[in-house]
mmCIF file with all atom_site columns, C-alpha atoms in Angstrom:
data_model
loop_
_atom_site.group_PDB
_atom_site.id
_atom_site.type_symbol
_atom_site.label_atom_id
_atom_site.label_alt_id
_atom_site.label_comp_id
_atom_site.label_asym_id
_atom_site.label_entity_id
_atom_site.label_seq_id
_atom_site.pdbx_PDB_ins_code
_atom_site.Cartn_x
_atom_site.Cartn_y
_atom_site.Cartn_z
_atom_site.occupancy
_atom_site.B_iso_or_equiv
_atom_site.pdbx_formal_charge
_atom_site.auth_seq_id
_atom_site.auth_comp_id
_atom_site.auth_asym_id
_atom_site.auth_atom_id
_atom_site.pdbx_PDB_model_num
ATOM 1   C CA . MET A 1 1   ? -8.377  4.036   12.731  1.00 94.00 ? 1   MET A CA 1
ATOM 2   C CA . LEU A 1 2   ? -9.976  0.736   13.752  1.00 97.00 ? 2   LEU A CA 1
ATOM 3   C CA . VAL A 1 3   ? -7.838  -2.364  12.905  1.00 97.00 ? 3   VAL A CA 1
ATOM 4   C CA . VAL A 1 4   ? -9.427  -5.822  13.373  1.00 97.00 ? 4   VAL A CA 1
ATOM 5   C CA . GLY A 1 5   ? -7.104  -8.757  13.534  1.00 95.00 ? 5   GLY A CA 1
ATOM 6   C CA . LEU A 1 6   ? -3.488  -8.803  14.829  1.00 94.00 ? 6   LEU A CA 1
ATOM 7   C CA . GLY A 1 7   ? -1.918  -11.138 12.342  1.00 91.00 ? 7   GLY A CA 1
ATOM 8   C CA . ARG A 1 8   ? 1.252   -10.144 10.310  1.00 90.00 ? 8   ARG A CA 1
ATOM 9   C CA . PHE A 1 9   ? -0.732  -7.907  8.133   1.00 92.00 ? 9   PHE A CA 1
ATOM 10  C CA . GLY A 1 10  ? -2.748  -6.171  11.004  1.00 94.00 ? 10  GLY A CA 1
ATOM 11  C CA . ILE A 1 11  ? 0.373   -5.689  13.157  1.00 93.00 ? 11  ILE A CA 1
ATOM 12  C CA . ALA A 1 12  ? 2.400   -4.079  10.184  1.00 92.00 ? 12  ALA A CA 1
ATOM 13  C CA . LEU A 1 13  ? -0.451  -1.834  9.369   1.00 94.00 ? 13  LEU A CA 1
ATOM 14  C CA . SER A 1 14  ? -1.005  -0.764  12.876  1.00 94.00 ? 14  SER A CA 1
ATOM 15  C CA . GLU A 1 15  ? 2.587   -0.080  13.665  1.00 93.00 ? 15  GLU A CA 1
ATOM 16  C CA . GLN A 1 16  ? 2.814   2.074   10.444  1.00 92.00 ? 16  GLN A CA 1
ATOM 17  C CA . LEU A 1 17  ? -0.234  4.001   11.354  1.00 93.00 ? 17  LEU A CA 1
ATOM 18  C CA . ILE A 1 18  ? 1.088   4.643   14.807  1.00 92.00 ? 18  ILE A CA 1
ATOM 19  C CA . ALA A 1 19  ? 4.522   5.865   13.300  1.00 91.00 ? 19  ALA A CA 1
ATOM 20  C CA . GLN A 1 20  ? 2.499   8.194   11.123  1.00 91.00 ? 20  GLN A CA 1
ATOM 21  C CA . ASN A 1 21  ? 0.950   9.567   14.361  1.00 92.00 ? 21  ASN A CA 1
ATOM 22  C CA . LYS A 1 22  ? -2.440  8.164   13.894  1.00 91.00 ? 22  LYS A CA 1
ATOM 23  C CA . GLU A 1 23  ? -4.633  6.949   16.717  1.00 92.00 ? 23  GLU A CA 1
ATOM 24  C CA . VAL A 1 24  ? -5.177  3.104   16.363  1.00 94.00 ? 24  VAL A CA 1
ATOM 25  C CA . LEU A 1 25  ? -7.697  0.958   18.120  1.00 96.00 ? 25  LEU A CA 1
ATOM 26  C CA . ALA A 1 26  ? -6.668  -2.703  17.568  1.00 96.00 ? 26  ALA A CA 1
ATOM 27  C CA . VAL A 1 27  ? -9.331  -5.377  18.054  1.00 97.00 ? 27  VAL A CA 1
ATOM 28  C CA . GLU A 1 28  ? -8.097  -8.984  18.315  1.00 96.00 ? 28  GLU A CA 1
ATOM 29  C CA . ARG A 1 29  ? -10.097 -12.129 19.499  1.00 94.00 ? 29  ARG A CA 1
ATOM 30  C CA . SER A 1 30  ? -7.055  -14.068 20.638  1.00 93.00 ? 30  SER A CA 1
ATOM 31  C CA . ARG A 1 31  ? -6.234  -13.290 24.108  1.00 93.00 ? 31  ARG A CA 1
ATOM 32  C CA . SER A 1 32  ? -2.615  -14.253 23.642  1.00 93.00 ? 32  SER A CA 1
ATOM 33  C CA . LEU A 1 33  ? -2.076  -12.078 20.490  1.00 90.00 ? 33  LEU A CA 1
ATOM 34  C CA . ALA A 1 34  ? -3.930  -9.142  22.308  1.00 92.00 ? 34  ALA A CA 1
ATOM 35  C CA . GLN A 1 35  ? -1.587  -9.498  25.240  1.00 92.00 ? 35  GLN A CA 1
ATOM 36  C CA . LYS A 1 36  ? 1.419   -9.857  23.232  1.00 91.00 ? 36  LYS A CA 1
ATOM 37  C CA . HIS A 1 37  ? 1.074   -6.660  21.341  1.00 91.00 ? 37  HIS A CA 1
ATOM 38  C CA . ALA A 1 38  ? -0.481  -4.540  24.223  1.00 89.00 ? 38  ALA A CA 1
ATOM 39  C CA . ASP A 1 39  ? 2.736   -2.599  24.880  1.00 86.00 ? 39  ASP A CA 1
ATOM 40  C CA . SER A 1 40  ? 3.728   -1.845  21.252  1.00 85.00 ? 40  SER A CA 1
ATOM 41  C CA . LEU A 1 41  ? 0.323   -0.575  20.018  1.00 89.00 ? 41  LEU A CA 1
ATOM 42  C CA . THR A 1 42  ? -1.544  2.415   21.208  1.00 80.00 ? 42  THR A CA 1
ATOM 43  C CA . HIS A 1 43  ? -4.824  0.601   22.192  1.00 92.00 ? 43  HIS A CA 1
ATOM 44  C CA . VAL A 1 44  ? -5.488  -3.116  22.186  1.00 95.00 ? 44  VAL A CA 1
ATOM 45  C CA . VAL A 1 45  ? -8.831  -4.652  22.992  1.00 95.00 ? 45  VAL A CA 1
ATOM 46  C CA . GLU A 1 46  ? -9.495  -8.291  23.359  1.00 95.00 ? 46  GLU A CA 1
ATOM 47  C CA . ALA A 1 47  ? -13.044 -8.747  21.612  1.00 96.00 ? 47  ALA A CA 1
ATOM 48  C CA . ASP A 1 48  ? -14.953 -10.895 18.939  1.00 96.00 ? 48  ASP A CA 1
ATOM 49  C CA . ALA A 1 49  ? -15.667 -8.496  16.134  1.00 97.00 ? 49  ALA A CA 1
ATOM 50  C CA . THR A 1 50  ? -18.019 -10.982 14.604  1.00 97.00 ? 50  THR A CA 1
ATOM 51  C CA . ASP A 1 51  ? -20.354 -9.941  17.290  1.00 97.00 ? 51  ASP A CA 1
ATOM 52  C CA . ILE A 1 52  ? -21.918 -6.580  16.169  1.00 97.00 ? 52  ILE A CA 1
ATOM 53  C CA . GLU A 1 53  ? -22.813 -5.863  19.948  1.00 97.00 ? 53  GLU A CA 1
ATOM 54  C CA . ALA A 1 54  ? -19.106 -6.020  20.891  1.00 96.00 ? 54  ALA A CA 1
ATOM 55  C CA . LEU A 1 55  ? -18.233 -3.577  18.144  1.00 97.00 ? 55  LEU A CA 1
ATOM 56  C CA . LYS A 1 56  ? -21.016 -1.316  19.498  1.00 96.00 ? 56  LYS A CA 1
ATOM 57  C CA . GLN A 1 57  ? -19.606 -1.305  22.818  1.00 96.00 ? 57  GLN A CA 1
ATOM 58  C CA . LEU A 1 58  ? -16.145 -0.259  21.462  1.00 95.00 ? 58  LEU A CA 1
ATOM 59  C CA . GLY A 1 59  ? -17.836 2.623   19.595  1.00 96.00 ? 59  GLY A CA 1
ATOM 60  C CA . ALA A 1 60  ? -16.810 1.147   16.148  1.00 96.00 ? 60  ALA A CA 1
ATOM 61  C CA . GLU A 1 61  ? -19.588 3.303   14.467  1.00 95.00 ? 61  GLU A CA 1
ATOM 62  C CA . GLU A 1 62  ? -17.695 6.488   15.630  1.00 95.00 ? 62  GLU A CA 1
ATOM 63  C CA . PHE A 1 63  ? -14.790 5.643   13.363  1.00 95.00 ? 63  PHE A CA 1
ATOM 64  C CA . ASP A 1 64  ? -14.387 6.942   10.068  1.00 94.00 ? 64  ASP A CA 1
ATOM 65  C CA . SER A 1 65  ? -12.203 4.192   8.713   1.00 96.00 ? 65  SER A CA 1
ATOM 66  C CA . ALA A 1 66  ? -11.640 0.621   9.608   1.00 97.00 ? 66  ALA A CA 1
ATOM 67  C CA . VAL A 1 67  ? -9.478  -2.158  8.334   1.00 97.00 ? 67  VAL A CA 1
ATOM 68  C CA . VAL A 1 68  ? -10.343 -6.003  8.519   1.00 97.00 ? 68  VAL A CA 1
ATOM 69  C CA . GLY A 1 69  ? -6.989  -7.724  8.529   1.00 94.00 ? 69  GLY A CA 1
ATOM 70  C CA . VAL A 1 70  ? -8.433  -11.153 9.403   1.00 92.00 ? 70  VAL A CA 1
ATOM 71  C CA . GLY A 1 71  ? -7.573  -13.515 6.523   1.00 74.00 ? 71  GLY A CA 1
ATOM 72  C CA . THR A 1 72  ? -7.364  -17.252 7.843   1.00 79.00 ? 72  THR A CA 1
ATOM 73  C CA . SER A 1 73  ? -11.074 -17.356 8.215   1.00 90.00 ? 73  SER A CA 1
ATOM 74  C CA . ILE A 1 74  ? -13.211 -16.080 5.390   1.00 94.00 ? 74  ILE A CA 1
ATOM 75  C CA . GLU A 1 75  ? -16.422 -16.419 7.325   1.00 95.00 ? 75  GLU A CA 1
ATOM 76  C CA . SER A 1 76  ? -15.165 -14.247 10.129  1.00 96.00 ? 76  SER A CA 1
ATOM 77  C CA . SER A 1 77  ? -13.625 -11.766 7.606   1.00 96.00 ? 77  SER A CA 1
ATOM 78  C CA . VAL A 1 78  ? -17.039 -11.404 5.951   1.00 97.00 ? 78  VAL A CA 1
ATOM 79  C CA . LEU A 1 79  ? -18.983 -11.239 9.195   1.00 97.00 ? 79  LEU A CA 1
ATOM 80  C CA . ILE A 1 80  ? -16.724 -8.618  10.650  1.00 97.00 ? 80  ILE A CA 1
ATOM 81  C CA . ALA A 1 81  ? -16.770 -6.571  7.458   1.00 97.00 ? 81  ALA A CA 1
ATOM 82  C CA . ALA A 1 82  ? -20.629 -6.713  7.223   1.00 97.00 ? 82  ALA A CA 1
ATOM 83  C CA . ASN A 1 83  ? -20.911 -5.506  10.854  1.00 97.00 ? 83  ASN A CA 1
ATOM 84  C CA . LEU A 1 84  ? -18.698 -2.501  10.115  1.00 98.00 ? 84  LEU A CA 1
ATOM 85  C CA . VAL A 1 85  ? -20.675 -1.648  7.148   1.00 97.00 ? 85  VAL A CA 1
ATOM 86  C CA . ASP A 1 86  ? -23.975 -2.068  9.036   1.00 97.00 ? 86  ASP A CA 1
ATOM 87  C CA . LEU A 1 87  ? -22.631 0.285   11.709  1.00 97.00 ? 87  LEU A CA 1
ATOM 88  C CA . GLY A 1 88  ? -22.101 2.934   9.109   1.00 96.00 ? 88  GLY A CA 1
ATOM 89  C CA . VAL A 1 89  ? -18.220 3.146   9.142   1.00 97.00 ? 89  VAL A CA 1
ATOM 90  C CA . LYS A 1 90  ? -17.497 5.455   6.218   1.00 95.00 ? 90  LYS A CA 1
ATOM 91  C CA . GLN A 1 91  ? -14.600 3.695   4.923   1.00 97.00 ? 91  GLN A CA 1
ATOM 92  C CA . VAL A 1 92  ? -14.184 -0.169  5.415   1.00 97.00 ? 92  VAL A CA 1
ATOM 93  C CA . TRP A 1 93  ? -11.002 -1.639  4.045   1.00 97.00 ? 93  TRP A CA 1
ATOM 94  C CA . ALA A 1 94  ? -10.819 -5.589  4.095   1.00 97.00 ? 94  ALA A CA 1
ATOM 95  C CA . LYS A 1 95  ? -7.987  -8.030  3.453   1.00 95.00 ? 95  LYS A CA 1
ATOM 96  C CA . ALA A 1 96  ? -8.855  -10.802 0.860   1.00 95.00 ? 96  ALA A CA 1
ATOM 97  C CA . ILE A 1 97  ? -7.024  -13.993 0.373   1.00 92.00 ? 97  ILE A CA 1
ATOM 98  C CA . ASN A 1 98  ? -8.435  -14.996 -3.094  1.00 92.00 ? 98  ASN A CA 1
ATOM 99  C CA . PRO A 1 99  ? -10.786 -13.389 -5.629  1.00 92.00 ? 99  PRO A CA 1
ATOM 100 C CA . THR A 1 100 ? -13.896 -15.251 -4.482  1.00 94.00 ? 100 THR A CA 1
ATOM 101 C CA . HIS A 1 101 ? -13.273 -13.755 -0.943  1.00 95.00 ? 101 HIS A CA 1
ATOM 102 C CA . GLY A 1 102 ? -12.822 -10.376 -2.514  1.00 95.00 ? 102 GLY A CA 1
ATOM 103 C CA . LYS A 1 103 ? -15.960 -10.535 -4.483  1.00 96.00 ? 103 LYS A CA 1
ATOM 104 C CA . ILE A 1 104 ? -17.956 -11.406 -1.356  1.00 97.00 ? 104 ILE A CA 1
ATOM 105 C CA . LEU A 1 105 ? -16.453 -8.515  0.449   1.00 96.00 ? 105 LEU A CA 1
ATOM 106 C CA . THR A 1 106 ? -17.388 -6.177  -2.416  1.00 97.00 ? 106 THR A CA 1
ATOM 107 C CA . ARG A 1 107 ? -20.863 -7.389  -2.508  1.00 97.00 ? 107 ARG A CA 1
ATOM 108 C CA . ILE A 1 108 ? -21.641 -6.881  1.287   1.00 96.00 ? 108 ILE A CA 1
ATOM 109 C CA . GLY A 1 109 ? -20.520 -3.150  0.865   1.00 96.00 ? 109 GLY A CA 1
ATOM 110 C CA . CYS A 1 110 ? -16.720 -2.987  1.708   1.00 96.00 ? 110 CYS A CA 1
ATOM 111 C CA . HIS A 1 111 ? -15.247 0.083   0.095   1.00 96.00 ? 111 HIS A CA 1
ATOM 112 C CA . HIS A 1 112 ? -11.832 -1.213  -0.496  1.00 96.00 ? 112 HIS A CA 1
ATOM 113 C CA . VAL A 1 113 ? -10.740 -4.726  -0.875  1.00 95.00 ? 113 VAL A CA 1
ATOM 114 C CA . ILE A 1 114 ? -6.773  -5.438  -0.500  1.00 92.00 ? 114 ILE A CA 1
ATOM 115 C CA . TYR A 1 115 ? -4.854  -8.505  -1.790  1.00 91.00 ? 115 TYR A CA 1
ATOM 116 C CA . PRO A 1 116 ? -1.599  -8.178  0.020   1.00 88.00 ? 116 PRO A CA 1
ATOM 117 C CA . GLU A 1 117 ? -0.001  -11.474 -0.989  1.00 84.00 ? 117 GLU A CA 1
ATOM 118 C CA . HIS A 1 118 ? -0.965  -11.073 -4.715  1.00 81.00 ? 118 HIS A CA 1
ATOM 119 C CA . ASP A 1 119 ? 0.131   -7.398  -4.633  1.00 80.00 ? 119 ASP A CA 1
ATOM 120 C CA . ALA A 1 120 ? 3.367   -8.267  -3.053  1.00 81.00 ? 120 ALA A CA 1
ATOM 121 C CA . GLY A 1 121 ? 4.048   -11.090 -5.630  1.00 83.00 ? 121 GLY A CA 1
ATOM 122 C CA . VAL A 1 122 ? 3.474   -8.706  -8.405  1.00 78.00 ? 122 VAL A CA 1
ATOM 123 C CA . ARG A 1 123 ? 5.627   -6.011  -6.990  1.00 78.00 ? 123 ARG A CA 1
ATOM 124 C CA . ALA A 1 124 ? 8.344   -8.582  -6.179  1.00 80.00 ? 124 ALA A CA 1
ATOM 125 C CA . ALA A 1 125 ? 8.328   -9.777  -9.922  1.00 80.00 ? 125 ALA A CA 1
ATOM 126 C CA . HIS A 1 126 ? 9.391   -6.285  -11.016 1.00 73.00 ? 126 HIS A CA 1
ATOM 127 C CA . LEU A 1 127 ? 11.882  -5.884  -8.446  1.00 78.00 ? 127 LEU A CA 1
ATOM 128 C CA . VAL A 1 128 ? 13.668  -9.222  -8.668  1.00 77.00 ? 128 VAL A CA 1
ATOM 129 C CA . PRO A 1 129 ? 15.490  -8.571  -11.868 1.00 72.00 ? 129 PRO A CA 1
ATOM 130 C CA . GLY A 1 130 ? 17.347  -5.944  -10.248 1.00 69.00 ? 130 GLY A CA 1
ATOM 131 C CA . GLN A 1 131 ? 16.716  -2.664  -12.251 1.00 76.00 ? 131 GLN A CA 1
ATOM 132 C CA . MET A 1 132 ? 13.693  -1.319  -10.265 1.00 89.00 ? 132 MET A CA 1
ATOM 133 C CA . LEU A 1 133 ? 14.089  -0.372  -6.730  1.00 91.00 ? 133 LEU A CA 1
ATOM 134 C CA . ASP A 1 134 ? 10.475  0.103   -5.910  1.00 91.00 ? 134 ASP A CA 1
ATOM 135 C CA . PHE A 1 135 ? 7.218   -0.228  -7.969  1.00 89.00 ? 135 PHE A CA 1
ATOM 136 C CA . ILE A 1 136 ? 3.610   0.966   -7.633  1.00 88.00 ? 136 ILE A CA 1
ATOM 137 C CA . LYS A 1 137 ? 1.033   0.036   -10.200 1.00 85.00 ? 137 LYS A CA 1
ATOM 138 C CA . PHE A 1 138 ? -2.321  1.660   -10.648 1.00 85.00 ? 138 PHE A CA 1
ATOM 139 C CA . ASP A 1 139 ? -5.451  -0.034  -12.105 1.00 71.00 ? 139 ASP A CA 1
ATOM 140 C CA . ASP A 1 140 ? -5.072  1.358   -15.741 1.00 74.00 ? 140 ASP A CA 1
ATOM 141 C CA . ASP A 1 141 ? -1.416  -0.054  -16.083 1.00 86.00 ? 141 ASP A CA 1
ATOM 142 C CA . PHE A 1 142 ? 0.084   3.167   -15.318 1.00 92.00 ? 142 PHE A CA 1
ATOM 143 C CA . ALA A 1 143 ? 2.870   2.895   -12.689 1.00 92.00 ? 143 ALA A CA 1
ATOM 144 C CA . ILE A 1 144 ? 5.447   4.856   -10.657 1.00 94.00 ? 144 ILE A CA 1
ATOM 145 C CA . VAL A 1 145 ? 8.961   3.489   -10.316 1.00 94.00 ? 145 VAL A CA 1
ATOM 146 C CA . LYS A 1 146 ? 12.092  4.058   -8.391  1.00 95.00 ? 146 LYS A CA 1
ATOM 147 C CA . MET A 1 147 ? 15.178  3.032   -10.179 1.00 93.00 ? 147 MET A CA 1
ATOM 148 C CA . ARG A 1 148 ? 18.783  3.630   -11.185 1.00 92.00 ? 148 ARG A CA 1
ATOM 149 C CA . PRO A 1 149 ? 19.032  5.794   -14.342 1.00 93.00 ? 149 PRO A CA 1
ATOM 150 C CA . PRO A 1 150 ? 19.848  4.040   -17.533 1.00 90.00 ? 150 PRO A CA 1
ATOM 151 C CA . LYS A 1 151 ? 23.224  4.892   -19.074 1.00 90.00 ? 151 LYS A CA 1
ATOM 152 C CA . ASP A 1 152 ? 21.405  7.004   -21.772 1.00 87.00 ? 152 ASP A CA 1
ATOM 153 C CA . LEU A 1 153 ? 20.746  9.657   -18.892 1.00 93.00 ? 153 LEU A CA 1
ATOM 154 C CA . HIS A 1 154 ? 24.084  9.688   -17.315 1.00 94.00 ? 154 HIS A CA 1
ATOM 155 C CA . GLY A 1 155 ? 25.613  13.142  -17.228 1.00 94.00 ? 155 GLY A CA 1
ATOM 156 C CA . LYS A 1 156 ? 22.718  14.699  -19.229 1.00 94.00 ? 156 LYS A CA 1
ATOM 157 C CA . THR A 1 157 ? 19.918  17.131  -18.310 1.00 95.00 ? 157 THR A CA 1
ATOM 158 C CA . ILE A 1 158 ? 16.295  16.113  -18.705 1.00 95.00 ? 158 ILE A CA 1
ATOM 159 C CA . ASP A 1 159 ? 16.005  18.356  -21.641 1.00 95.00 ? 159 ASP A CA 1
ATOM 160 C CA . GLN A 1 160 ? 19.056  16.733  -23.216 1.00 95.00 ? 160 GLN A CA 1
ATOM 161 C CA . CYS A 1 161 ? 17.897  13.229  -23.002 1.00 92.00 ? 161 CYS A CA 1
ATOM 162 C CA . GLN A 1 162 ? 14.316  13.807  -23.662 1.00 93.00 ? 162 GLN A CA 1
ATOM 163 C CA . PRO A 1 163 ? 12.859  10.568  -21.879 1.00 94.00 ? 163 PRO A CA 1
ATOM 164 C CA . ARG A 1 164 ? 9.271   11.282  -22.658 1.00 93.00 ? 164 ARG A CA 1
ATOM 165 C CA . LYS A 1 165 ? 9.955   11.629  -26.374 1.00 93.00 ? 165 LYS A CA 1
ATOM 166 C CA . ARG A 1 166 ? 12.560  8.885   -26.642 1.00 91.00 ? 166 ARG A CA 1
ATOM 167 C CA . HIS A 1 167 ? 11.360  6.468   -24.317 1.00 92.00 ? 167 HIS A CA 1
ATOM 168 C CA . GLY A 1 168 ? 7.764   7.258   -23.538 1.00 94.00 ? 168 GLY A CA 1
ATOM 169 C CA . VAL A 1 169 ? 8.312   7.813   -19.862 1.00 95.00 ? 169 VAL A CA 1
ATOM 170 C CA . ASN A 1 170 ? 8.268   10.821  -17.411 1.00 95.00 ? 170 ASN A CA 1
ATOM 171 C CA . VAL A 1 171 ? 11.159  11.457  -15.065 1.00 96.00 ? 171 VAL A CA 1
ATOM 172 C CA . VAL A 1 172 ? 9.345   12.949  -12.100 1.00 96.00 ? 172 VAL A CA 1
ATOM 173 C CA . GLY A 1 173 ? 12.136  13.420  -9.607  1.00 96.00 ? 173 GLY A CA 1
ATOM 174 C CA . VAL A 1 174 ? 15.921  12.933  -8.901  1.00 96.00 ? 174 VAL A CA 1
ATOM 175 C CA . LYS A 1 175 ? 17.587  12.033  -5.780  1.00 96.00 ? 175 LYS A CA 1
ATOM 176 C CA . SER A 1 176 ? 21.400  12.329  -5.635  1.00 95.00 ? 176 SER A CA 1
ATOM 177 C CA . PRO A 1 177 ? 23.465  10.793  -2.963  1.00 94.00 ? 177 PRO A CA 1
ATOM 178 C CA . GLY A 1 178 ? 23.576  13.050  0.186   1.00 93.00 ? 178 GLY A CA 1
ATOM 179 C CA . LYS A 1 179 ? 21.155  15.772  -1.277  1.00 93.00 ? 179 LYS A CA 1
ATOM 180 C CA . ASP A 1 180 ? 17.541  16.036  -0.893  1.00 94.00 ? 180 ASP A CA 1
ATOM 181 C CA . PHE A 1 181 ? 14.920  14.825  -3.528  1.00 94.00 ? 181 PHE A CA 1
ATOM 182 C CA . VAL A 1 182 ? 14.263  17.401  -6.229  1.00 95.00 ? 182 VAL A CA 1
ATOM 183 C CA . TYR A 1 183 ? 11.410  17.511  -8.760  1.00 96.00 ? 183 TYR A CA 1
ATOM 184 C CA . ALA A 1 184 ? 12.832  16.883  -12.182 1.00 95.00 ? 184 ALA A CA 1
ATOM 185 C CA . GLN A 1 185 ? 13.223  20.096  -14.404 1.00 95.00 ? 185 GLN A CA 1
ATOM 186 C CA . PRO A 1 186 ? 14.256  20.585  -17.953 1.00 95.00 ? 186 PRO A CA 1
ATOM 187 C CA . ASP A 1 187 ? 17.883  21.570  -16.564 1.00 95.00 ? 187 ASP A CA 1
ATOM 188 C CA . THR A 1 188 ? 17.897  18.824  -13.834 1.00 95.00 ? 188 THR A CA 1
ATOM 189 C CA . LYS A 1 189 ? 21.109  16.868  -14.406 1.00 95.00 ? 189 LYS A CA 1
ATOM 190 C CA . VAL A 1 190 ? 21.117  13.023  -13.866 1.00 95.00 ? 190 VAL A CA 1
ATOM 191 C CA . SER A 1 191 ? 24.215  11.240  -12.841 1.00 94.00 ? 191 SER A CA 1
ATOM 192 C CA . ALA A 1 192 ? 25.010  7.415   -12.807 1.00 92.00 ? 192 ALA A CA 1
ATOM 193 C CA . GLY A 1 193 ? 24.817  7.274   -8.842  1.00 93.00 ? 193 GLY A CA 1
ATOM 194 C CA . ASP A 1 194 ? 21.445  8.861   -8.668  1.00 95.00 ? 194 ASP A CA 1
ATOM 195 C CA . THR A 1 195 ? 18.006  7.450   -7.911  1.00 95.00 ? 195 THR A CA 1
ATOM 196 C CA . ILE A 1 196 ? 15.153  8.613   -10.317 1.00 96.00 ? 196 ILE A CA 1
ATOM 197 C CA . ILE A 1 197 ? 11.424  8.492   -9.972  1.00 96.00 ? 197 ILE A CA 1
ATOM 198 C CA . VAL A 1 198 ? 9.821   7.587   -13.360 1.00 96.00 ? 198 VAL A CA 1
ATOM 199 C CA . SER A 1 199 ? 6.210   7.266   -14.302 1.00 96.00 ? 199 SER A CA 1
ATOM 200 C CA . GLY A 1 200 ? 4.456   5.730   -17.359 1.00 94.00 ? 200 GLY A CA 1
ATOM 201 C CA . ASP A 1 201 ? 2.970   2.606   -18.769 1.00 94.00 ? 201 ASP A CA 1
ATOM 202 C CA . VAL A 1 202 ? 3.927   -0.482  -17.085 1.00 90.00 ? 202 VAL A CA 1
ATOM 203 C CA . THR A 1 203 ? 5.307   -2.284  -20.180 1.00 90.00 ? 203 THR A CA 1
ATOM 204 C CA . VAL A 1 204 ? 7.293   0.839   -21.361 1.00 92.00 ? 204 VAL A CA 1
ATOM 205 C CA . LEU A 1 205 ? 8.621   1.296   -17.929 1.00 91.00 ? 205 LEU A CA 1
ATOM 206 C CA . GLU A 1 206 ? 9.913   -2.417  -17.991 1.00 88.00 ? 206 GLU A CA 1
ATOM 207 C CA . GLY A 1 207 ? 11.651  -1.812  -21.265 1.00 89.00 ? 207 GLY A CA 1
ATOM 208 C CA . PHE A 1 208 ? 13.175  1.457   -20.023 1.00 90.00 ? 208 PHE A CA 1
ATOM 209 C CA . ALA A 1 209 ? 14.397  -0.327  -16.858 1.00 87.00 ? 209 ALA A CA 1
ATOM 210 C CA . ASP A 1 210 ? 15.971  -3.131  -18.909 1.00 81.00 ? 210 ASP A CA 1
ATOM 211 C CA . SER A 1 211 ? 18.144  -0.459  -20.740 1.00 73.00 ? 211 SER A CA 1
ATOM 212 C CA . ALA A 1 212 ? 19.700  0.552   -17.490 1.00 61.00 ? 212 ALA A CA 1
#
């Protein structure tokens, strides 16, 4: 995986990829940042990725995936992304700081545009009230949520509480304290101290969480 830009986003991404046993080549224009993270990341190269020749020298075209984590300069972000697209990288991901930036990235051929700050804000808005423990939303208003079970589920099996019929949500799995995660079956019993994974429409899930 090629990661361009070692700001907060690029560092977090690179460290997580390495934790997942992925090979990462990080490219950073700033000498101080490149040196700062040289020990913690697998491979760090000081280079200007807005220069397509520099990317060629790094063998960027041999990577199946690349992520442009540059966000402070829209011009640099767009130039780097365009270079990676022109080099034939199969999957180019790029961070965008606003919709206009994202639109430009899409038009030059980026396969995936990421809005970290916007997405983090949306996620936090669902978590701040305190009922949901984690929240992942998909494009069609479908979401998967980790949460504490509402009182209606306490001490009952999935078959007894009928969450899909009564609330319009699916309980996908249950994690009891000190036990492994299990996929929910009709006879799976839910206790007050459990954590449940639930899927469904965002609005319906919010109502379900509010009943906890």
